[in-house]
PDB file of C-alpha atoms in Angstrom:
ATOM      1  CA  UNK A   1       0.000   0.000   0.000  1.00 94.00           C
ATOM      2  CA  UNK A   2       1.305   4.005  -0.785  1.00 97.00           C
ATOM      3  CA  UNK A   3      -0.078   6.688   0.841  1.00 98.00           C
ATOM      4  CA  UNK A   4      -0.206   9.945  -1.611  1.00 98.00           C
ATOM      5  CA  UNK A   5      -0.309  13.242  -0.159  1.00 96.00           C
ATOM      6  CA  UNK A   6      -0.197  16.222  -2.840  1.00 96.00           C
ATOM      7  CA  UNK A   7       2.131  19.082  -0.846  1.00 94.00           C
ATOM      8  CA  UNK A   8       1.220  21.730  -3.577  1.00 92.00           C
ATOM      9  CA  UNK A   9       3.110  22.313  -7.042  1.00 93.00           C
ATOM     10  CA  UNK A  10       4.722  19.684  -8.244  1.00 95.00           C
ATOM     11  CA  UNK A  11       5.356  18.298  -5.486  1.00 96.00           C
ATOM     12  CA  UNK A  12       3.970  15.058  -4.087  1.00 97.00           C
ATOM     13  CA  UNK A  13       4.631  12.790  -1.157  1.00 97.00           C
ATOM     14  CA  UNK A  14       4.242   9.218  -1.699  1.00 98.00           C
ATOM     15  CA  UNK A  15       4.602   6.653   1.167  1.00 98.00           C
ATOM     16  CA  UNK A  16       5.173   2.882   1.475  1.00 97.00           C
ATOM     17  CA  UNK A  17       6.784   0.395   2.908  1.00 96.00           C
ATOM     18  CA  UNK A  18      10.210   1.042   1.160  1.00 96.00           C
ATOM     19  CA  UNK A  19      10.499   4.849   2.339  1.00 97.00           C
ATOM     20  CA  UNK A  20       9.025   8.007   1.654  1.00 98.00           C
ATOM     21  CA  UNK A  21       9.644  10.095  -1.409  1.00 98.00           C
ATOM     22  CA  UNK A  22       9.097  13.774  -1.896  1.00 98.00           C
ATOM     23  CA  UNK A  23       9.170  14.982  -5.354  1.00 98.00           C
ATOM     24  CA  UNK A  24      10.188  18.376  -6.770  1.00 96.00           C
ATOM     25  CA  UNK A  25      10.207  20.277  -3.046  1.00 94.00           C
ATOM     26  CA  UNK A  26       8.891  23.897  -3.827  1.00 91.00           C
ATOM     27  CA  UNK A  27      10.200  27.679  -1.994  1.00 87.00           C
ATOM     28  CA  UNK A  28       7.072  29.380   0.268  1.00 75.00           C
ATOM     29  CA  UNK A  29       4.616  31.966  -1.696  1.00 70.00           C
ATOM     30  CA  UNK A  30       2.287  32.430  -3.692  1.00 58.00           C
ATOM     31  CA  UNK A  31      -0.148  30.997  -1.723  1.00 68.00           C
ATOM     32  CA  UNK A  32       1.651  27.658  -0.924  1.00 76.00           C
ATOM     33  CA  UNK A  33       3.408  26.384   2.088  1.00 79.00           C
ATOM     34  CA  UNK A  34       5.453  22.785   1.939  1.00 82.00           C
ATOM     35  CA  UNK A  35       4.663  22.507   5.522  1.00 82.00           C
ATOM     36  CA  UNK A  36       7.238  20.096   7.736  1.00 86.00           C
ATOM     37  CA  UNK A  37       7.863  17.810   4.883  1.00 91.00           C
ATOM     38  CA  UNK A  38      10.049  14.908   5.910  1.00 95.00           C
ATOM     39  CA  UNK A  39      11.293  11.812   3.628  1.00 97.00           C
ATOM     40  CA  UNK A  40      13.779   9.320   2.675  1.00 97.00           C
ATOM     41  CA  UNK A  41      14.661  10.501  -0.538  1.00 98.00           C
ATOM     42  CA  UNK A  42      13.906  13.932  -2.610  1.00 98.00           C
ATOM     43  CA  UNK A  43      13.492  13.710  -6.626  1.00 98.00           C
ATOM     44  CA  UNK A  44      14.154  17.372  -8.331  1.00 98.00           C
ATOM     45  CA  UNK A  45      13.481  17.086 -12.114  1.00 98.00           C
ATOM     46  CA  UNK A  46      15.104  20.851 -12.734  1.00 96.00           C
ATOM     47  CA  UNK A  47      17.231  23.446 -11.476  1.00 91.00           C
ATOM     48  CA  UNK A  48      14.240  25.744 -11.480  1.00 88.00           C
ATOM     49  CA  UNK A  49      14.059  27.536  -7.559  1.00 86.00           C
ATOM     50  CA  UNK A  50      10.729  26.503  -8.015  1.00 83.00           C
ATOM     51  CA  UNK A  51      11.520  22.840  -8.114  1.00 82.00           C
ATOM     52  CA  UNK A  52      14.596  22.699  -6.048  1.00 91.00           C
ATOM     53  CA  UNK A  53      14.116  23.592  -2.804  1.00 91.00           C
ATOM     54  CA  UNK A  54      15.755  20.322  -1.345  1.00 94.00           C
ATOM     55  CA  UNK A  55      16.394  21.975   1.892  1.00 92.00           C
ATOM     56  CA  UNK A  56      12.780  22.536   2.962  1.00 91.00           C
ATOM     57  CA  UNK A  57      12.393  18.461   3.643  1.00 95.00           C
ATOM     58  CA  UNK A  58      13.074  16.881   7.013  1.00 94.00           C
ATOM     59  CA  UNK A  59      15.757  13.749   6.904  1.00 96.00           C
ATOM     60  CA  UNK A  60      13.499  10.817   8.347  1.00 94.00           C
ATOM     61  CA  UNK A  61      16.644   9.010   9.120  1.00 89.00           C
ATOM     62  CA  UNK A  62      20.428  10.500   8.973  1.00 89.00           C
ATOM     63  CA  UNK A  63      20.020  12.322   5.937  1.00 93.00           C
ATOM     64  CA  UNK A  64      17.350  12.956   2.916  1.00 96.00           C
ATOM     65  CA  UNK A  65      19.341  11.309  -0.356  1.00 97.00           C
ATOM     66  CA  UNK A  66      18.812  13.443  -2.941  1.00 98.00           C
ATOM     67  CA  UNK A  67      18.377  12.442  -6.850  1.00 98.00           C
ATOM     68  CA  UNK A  68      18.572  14.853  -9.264  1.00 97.00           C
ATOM     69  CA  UNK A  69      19.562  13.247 -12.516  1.00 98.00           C
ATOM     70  CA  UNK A  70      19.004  10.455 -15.058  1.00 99.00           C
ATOM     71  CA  UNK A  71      20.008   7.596 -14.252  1.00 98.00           C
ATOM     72  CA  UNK A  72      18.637   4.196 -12.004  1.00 98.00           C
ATOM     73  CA  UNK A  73      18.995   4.224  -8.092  1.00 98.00           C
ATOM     74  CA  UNK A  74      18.219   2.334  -5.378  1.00 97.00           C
ATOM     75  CA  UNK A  75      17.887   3.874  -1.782  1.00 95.00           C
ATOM     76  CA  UNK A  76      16.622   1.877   0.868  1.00 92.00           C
ATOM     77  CA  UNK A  77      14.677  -0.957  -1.003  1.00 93.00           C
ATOM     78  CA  UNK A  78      12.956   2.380  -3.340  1.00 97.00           C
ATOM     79  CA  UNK A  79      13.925   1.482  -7.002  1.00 98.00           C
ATOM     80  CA  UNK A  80      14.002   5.324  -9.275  1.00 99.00           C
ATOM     81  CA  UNK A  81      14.331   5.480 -12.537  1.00 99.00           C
ATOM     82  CA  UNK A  82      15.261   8.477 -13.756  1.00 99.00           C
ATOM     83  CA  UNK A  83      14.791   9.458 -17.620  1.00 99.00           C
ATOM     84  CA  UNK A  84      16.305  12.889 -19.816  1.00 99.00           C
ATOM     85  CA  UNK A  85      13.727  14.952 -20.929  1.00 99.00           C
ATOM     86  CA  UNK A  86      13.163  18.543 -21.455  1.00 98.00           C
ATOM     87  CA  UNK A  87      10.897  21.267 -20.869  1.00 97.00           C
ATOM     88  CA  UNK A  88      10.758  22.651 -24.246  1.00 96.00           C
ATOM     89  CA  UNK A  89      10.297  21.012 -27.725  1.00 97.00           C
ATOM     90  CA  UNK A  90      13.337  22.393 -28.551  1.00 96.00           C
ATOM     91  CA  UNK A  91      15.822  20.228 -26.605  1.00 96.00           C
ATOM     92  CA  UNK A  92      16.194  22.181 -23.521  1.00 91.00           C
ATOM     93  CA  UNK A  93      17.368  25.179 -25.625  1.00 95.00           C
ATOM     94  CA  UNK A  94      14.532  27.404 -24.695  1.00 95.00           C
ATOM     95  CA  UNK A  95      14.010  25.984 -20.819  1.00 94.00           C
ATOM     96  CA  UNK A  96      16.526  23.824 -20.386  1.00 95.00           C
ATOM     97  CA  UNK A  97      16.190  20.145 -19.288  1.00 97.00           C
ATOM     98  CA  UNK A  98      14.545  18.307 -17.185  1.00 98.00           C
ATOM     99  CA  UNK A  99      14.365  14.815 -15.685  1.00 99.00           C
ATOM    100  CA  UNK A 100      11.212  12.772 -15.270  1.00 99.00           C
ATOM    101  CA  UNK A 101      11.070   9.665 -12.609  1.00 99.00           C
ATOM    102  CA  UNK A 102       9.716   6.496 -12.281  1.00 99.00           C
ATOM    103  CA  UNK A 103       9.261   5.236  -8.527  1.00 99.00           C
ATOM    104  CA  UNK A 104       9.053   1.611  -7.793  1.00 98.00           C
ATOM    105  CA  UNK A 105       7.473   1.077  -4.508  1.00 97.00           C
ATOM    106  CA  UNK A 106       4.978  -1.491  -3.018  1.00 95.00           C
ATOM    107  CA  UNK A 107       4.748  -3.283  -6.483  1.00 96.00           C
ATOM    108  CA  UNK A 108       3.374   0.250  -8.090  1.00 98.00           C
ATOM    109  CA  UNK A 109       5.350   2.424 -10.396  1.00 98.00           C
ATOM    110  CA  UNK A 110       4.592   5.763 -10.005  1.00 99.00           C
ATOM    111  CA  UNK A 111       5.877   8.735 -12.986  1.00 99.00           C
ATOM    112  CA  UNK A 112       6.639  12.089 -11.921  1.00 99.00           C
ATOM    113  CA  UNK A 113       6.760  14.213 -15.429  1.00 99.00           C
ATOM    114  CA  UNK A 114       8.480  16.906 -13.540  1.00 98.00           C
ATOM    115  CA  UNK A 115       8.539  20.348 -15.464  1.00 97.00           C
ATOM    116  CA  UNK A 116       7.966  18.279 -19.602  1.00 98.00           C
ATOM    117  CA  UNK A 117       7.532  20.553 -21.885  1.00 98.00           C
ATOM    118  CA  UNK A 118       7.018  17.996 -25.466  1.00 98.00           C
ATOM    119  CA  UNK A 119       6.097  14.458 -26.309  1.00 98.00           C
ATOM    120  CA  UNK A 120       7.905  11.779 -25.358  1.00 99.00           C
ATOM    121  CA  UNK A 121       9.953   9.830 -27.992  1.00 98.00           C
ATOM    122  CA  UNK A 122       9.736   6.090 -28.756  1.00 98.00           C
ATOM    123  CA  UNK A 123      12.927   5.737 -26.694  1.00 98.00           C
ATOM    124  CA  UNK A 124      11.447   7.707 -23.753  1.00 99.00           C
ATOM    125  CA  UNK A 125       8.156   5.646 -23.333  1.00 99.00           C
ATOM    126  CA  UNK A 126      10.294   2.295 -23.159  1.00 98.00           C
ATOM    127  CA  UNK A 127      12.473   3.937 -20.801  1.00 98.00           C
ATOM    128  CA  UNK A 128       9.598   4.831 -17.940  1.00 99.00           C
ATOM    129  CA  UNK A 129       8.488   1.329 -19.017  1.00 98.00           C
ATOM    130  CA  UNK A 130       4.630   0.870 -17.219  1.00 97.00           C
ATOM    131  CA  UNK A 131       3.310   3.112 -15.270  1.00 98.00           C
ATOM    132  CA  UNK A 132       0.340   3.273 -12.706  1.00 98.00           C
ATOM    133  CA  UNK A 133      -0.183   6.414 -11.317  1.00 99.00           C
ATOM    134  CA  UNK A 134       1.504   9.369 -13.938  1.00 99.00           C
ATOM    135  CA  UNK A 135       1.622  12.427 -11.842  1.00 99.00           C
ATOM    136  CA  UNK A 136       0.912  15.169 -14.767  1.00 98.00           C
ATOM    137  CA  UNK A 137       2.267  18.888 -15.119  1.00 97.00           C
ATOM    138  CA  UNK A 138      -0.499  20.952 -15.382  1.00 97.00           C
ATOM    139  CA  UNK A 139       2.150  23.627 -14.630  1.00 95.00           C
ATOM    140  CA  UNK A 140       4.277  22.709 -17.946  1.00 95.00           C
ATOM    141  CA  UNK A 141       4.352  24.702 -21.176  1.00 95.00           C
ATOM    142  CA  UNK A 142       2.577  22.158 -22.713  1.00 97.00           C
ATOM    143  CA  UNK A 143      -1.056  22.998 -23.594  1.00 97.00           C
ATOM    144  CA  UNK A 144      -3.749  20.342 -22.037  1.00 98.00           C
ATOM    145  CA  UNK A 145      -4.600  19.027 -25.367  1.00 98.00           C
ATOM    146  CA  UNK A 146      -1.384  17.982 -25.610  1.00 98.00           C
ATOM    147  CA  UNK A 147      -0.576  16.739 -21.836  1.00 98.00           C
ATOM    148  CA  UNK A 148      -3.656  14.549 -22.800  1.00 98.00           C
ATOM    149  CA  UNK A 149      -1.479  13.326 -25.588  1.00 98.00           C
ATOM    150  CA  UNK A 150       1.474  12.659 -23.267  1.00 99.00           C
ATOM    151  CA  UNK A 151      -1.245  10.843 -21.172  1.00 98.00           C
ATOM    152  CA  UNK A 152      -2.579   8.540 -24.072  1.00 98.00           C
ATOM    153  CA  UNK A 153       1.285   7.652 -24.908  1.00 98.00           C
ATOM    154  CA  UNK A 154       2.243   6.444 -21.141  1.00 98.00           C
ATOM    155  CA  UNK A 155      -1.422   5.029 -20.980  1.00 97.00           C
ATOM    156  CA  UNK A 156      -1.224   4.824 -17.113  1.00 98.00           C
ATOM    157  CA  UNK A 157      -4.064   3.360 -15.135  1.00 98.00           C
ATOM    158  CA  UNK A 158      -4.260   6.624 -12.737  1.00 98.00           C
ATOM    159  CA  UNK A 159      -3.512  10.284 -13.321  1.00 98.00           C
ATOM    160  CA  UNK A 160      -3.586  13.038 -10.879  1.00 98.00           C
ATOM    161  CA  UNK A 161      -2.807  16.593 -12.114  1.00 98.00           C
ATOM    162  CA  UNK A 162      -0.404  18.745 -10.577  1.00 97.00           C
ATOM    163  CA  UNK A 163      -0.918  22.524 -10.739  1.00 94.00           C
ATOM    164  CA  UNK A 164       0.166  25.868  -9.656  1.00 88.00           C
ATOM    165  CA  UNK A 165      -3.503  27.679  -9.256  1.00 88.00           C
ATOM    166  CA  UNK A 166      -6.771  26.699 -10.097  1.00 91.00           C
ATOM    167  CA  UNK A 167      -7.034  27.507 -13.637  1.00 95.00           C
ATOM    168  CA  UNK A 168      -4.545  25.002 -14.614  1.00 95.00           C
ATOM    169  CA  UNK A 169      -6.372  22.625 -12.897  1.00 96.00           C
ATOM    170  CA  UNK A 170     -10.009  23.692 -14.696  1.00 96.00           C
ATOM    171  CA  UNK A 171      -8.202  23.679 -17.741  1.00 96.00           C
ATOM    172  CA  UNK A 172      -6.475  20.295 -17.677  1.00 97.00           C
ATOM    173  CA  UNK A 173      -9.865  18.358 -15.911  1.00 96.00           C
ATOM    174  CA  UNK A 174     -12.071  19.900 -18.414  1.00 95.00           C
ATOM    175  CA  UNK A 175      -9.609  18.470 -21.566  1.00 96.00           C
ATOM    176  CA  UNK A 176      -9.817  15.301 -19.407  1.00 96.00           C
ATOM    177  CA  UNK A 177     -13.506  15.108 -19.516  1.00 94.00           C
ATOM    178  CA  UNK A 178     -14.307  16.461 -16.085  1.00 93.00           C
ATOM    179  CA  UNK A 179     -16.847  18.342 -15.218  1.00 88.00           C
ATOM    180  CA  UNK A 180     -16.564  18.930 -11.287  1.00 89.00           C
ATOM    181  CA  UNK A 181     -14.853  17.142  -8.822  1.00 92.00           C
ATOM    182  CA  UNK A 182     -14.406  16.663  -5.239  1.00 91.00           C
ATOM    183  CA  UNK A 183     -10.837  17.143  -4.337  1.00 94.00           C
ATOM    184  CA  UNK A 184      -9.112  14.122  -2.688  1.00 95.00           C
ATOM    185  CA  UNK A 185      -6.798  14.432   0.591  1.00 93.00           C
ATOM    186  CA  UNK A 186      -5.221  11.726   0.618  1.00 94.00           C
ATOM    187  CA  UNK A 187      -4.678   8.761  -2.695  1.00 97.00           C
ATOM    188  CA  UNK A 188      -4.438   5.312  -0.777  1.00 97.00           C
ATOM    189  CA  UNK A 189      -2.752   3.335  -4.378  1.00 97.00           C
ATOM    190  CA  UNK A 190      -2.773  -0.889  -3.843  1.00 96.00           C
ATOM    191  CA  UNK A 191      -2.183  -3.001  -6.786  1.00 92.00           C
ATOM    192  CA  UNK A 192      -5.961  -4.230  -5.893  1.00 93.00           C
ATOM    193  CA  UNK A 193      -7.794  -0.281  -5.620  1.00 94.00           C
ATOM    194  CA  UNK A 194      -6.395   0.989  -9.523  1.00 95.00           C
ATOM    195  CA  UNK A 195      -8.297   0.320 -12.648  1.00 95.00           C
ATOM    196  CA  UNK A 196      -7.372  -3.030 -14.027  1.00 91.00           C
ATOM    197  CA  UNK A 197      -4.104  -2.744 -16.617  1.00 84.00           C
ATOM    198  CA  UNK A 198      -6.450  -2.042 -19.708  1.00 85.00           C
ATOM    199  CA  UNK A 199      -9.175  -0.499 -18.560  1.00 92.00           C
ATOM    200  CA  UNK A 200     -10.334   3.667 -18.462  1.00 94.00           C
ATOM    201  CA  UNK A 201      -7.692   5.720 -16.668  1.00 96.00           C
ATOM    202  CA  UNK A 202      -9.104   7.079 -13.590  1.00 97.00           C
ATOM    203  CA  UNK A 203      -7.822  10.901 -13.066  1.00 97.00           C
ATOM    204  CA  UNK A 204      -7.926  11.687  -9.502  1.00 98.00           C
ATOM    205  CA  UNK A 205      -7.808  15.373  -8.302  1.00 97.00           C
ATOM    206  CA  UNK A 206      -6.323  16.187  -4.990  1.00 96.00           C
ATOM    207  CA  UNK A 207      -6.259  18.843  -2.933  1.00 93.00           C
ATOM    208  CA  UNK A 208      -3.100  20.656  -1.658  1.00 92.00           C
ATOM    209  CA  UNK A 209      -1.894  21.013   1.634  1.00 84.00           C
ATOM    210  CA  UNK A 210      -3.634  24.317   2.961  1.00 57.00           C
ATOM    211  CA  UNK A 211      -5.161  25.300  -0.036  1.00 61.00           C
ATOM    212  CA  UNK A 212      -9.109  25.002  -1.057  1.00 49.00           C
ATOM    213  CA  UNK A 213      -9.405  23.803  -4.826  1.00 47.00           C
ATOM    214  CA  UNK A 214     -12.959  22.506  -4.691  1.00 43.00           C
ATOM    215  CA  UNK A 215     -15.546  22.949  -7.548  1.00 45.00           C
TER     216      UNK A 215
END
């Protein structure tokens, strides 16, 4: 069982058995607060201040390990995958790059797209390999229409929107065929409580630590 607990931005706190992971830490402002964050490990997809604020998560043991990179890790019995991508179409040249993850914990994998800013390649898909729960950028330069499109290539079986204000949010659900929602707390993901490999993805919208999104 993981535990998913949306901090704000694009950051997310997943929890299971392995460890904890805390994705893309974010500074204070504009209406967000990380709160007393603590993990295992801390995935940053860019050098963006936004994205990189490492130092605002608690160690849960002697210190948070911190993966910011390509590349495949293992910390702790939590298997990351970490895959080049960038947040432009242009190869980084415009925004520079960025790195999306893959977290392997309690038999799930779960995709953090980071900052993506174009469609993934052949290469890219094989690389995240399958995916369960694709945490999604509404953030990104990408318009939804196409973050739909990224959707439909990854073809996860959950996806939960990540967002910087509301009208990302209304913009992204509505392109995802939502009309109003009721935003979630707290994502409890078993192999047992996602759609079956094959069937509709579910999109789940959750609500941010200290901030009302409800429609």
């Amino acid at each position: 069982m993981a535990d998913i607990t949306y901090l704000g931005r694009g950051s997310v706190r997943v929890r299971a058995k392995e460890g904890v992971v805390v994705t893309d830490p974010f500074p204070r402002g504009a209406g967000y607060d990380i709160g007393k964050a603590t993990a295992h490990i801390v995935t940053v997809s860019s050098n963006d201040e936004r994205w990189n604020n490492t130092q605002a998560v608690r160690p849960m043991t002697e210190r948070v390990f911190v993966v910011d990179g390509p590349g495949e890790y293992e910390v702790g019995g939590v298997m990351i995958n970490g895959v080049r991508t960038y947040r432009d179409k242009e190869r980084g040249a415009e925004r520079g790059r960025n790195t999306a993850y893959v977290l392997h914990l309690d038999d799930l994998a779960f995709c953090h797209l980071g900052d993506l800013g174009h469609q993934l390649t052949t290469t890219q898909i094989e690389e995240l390999g399958t995916v369960d729960v694709l945490f999604v950028p509404a953030y990104s330069s990408l318009q939804p229409a196409e973050l739909t499109e990224v959707i439909s290539q990854i073809e996860p079986r959950v996806v939960v929107p990540l967002y910087d204000d509301p009208a990302q949010l209304d913009r992204l659900a509505h392109e995802l065929g939502l009309k109003e929602w009721v935003p979630q707390e707290k994502l409890v993901a078993t192999t047992s409580s996602l759609p079956a490999i094959g069937e509709e993805t579910r999109v789940v919208i959750m609500q941010p630590l200290g901030v009302a999104v409800a429609r």
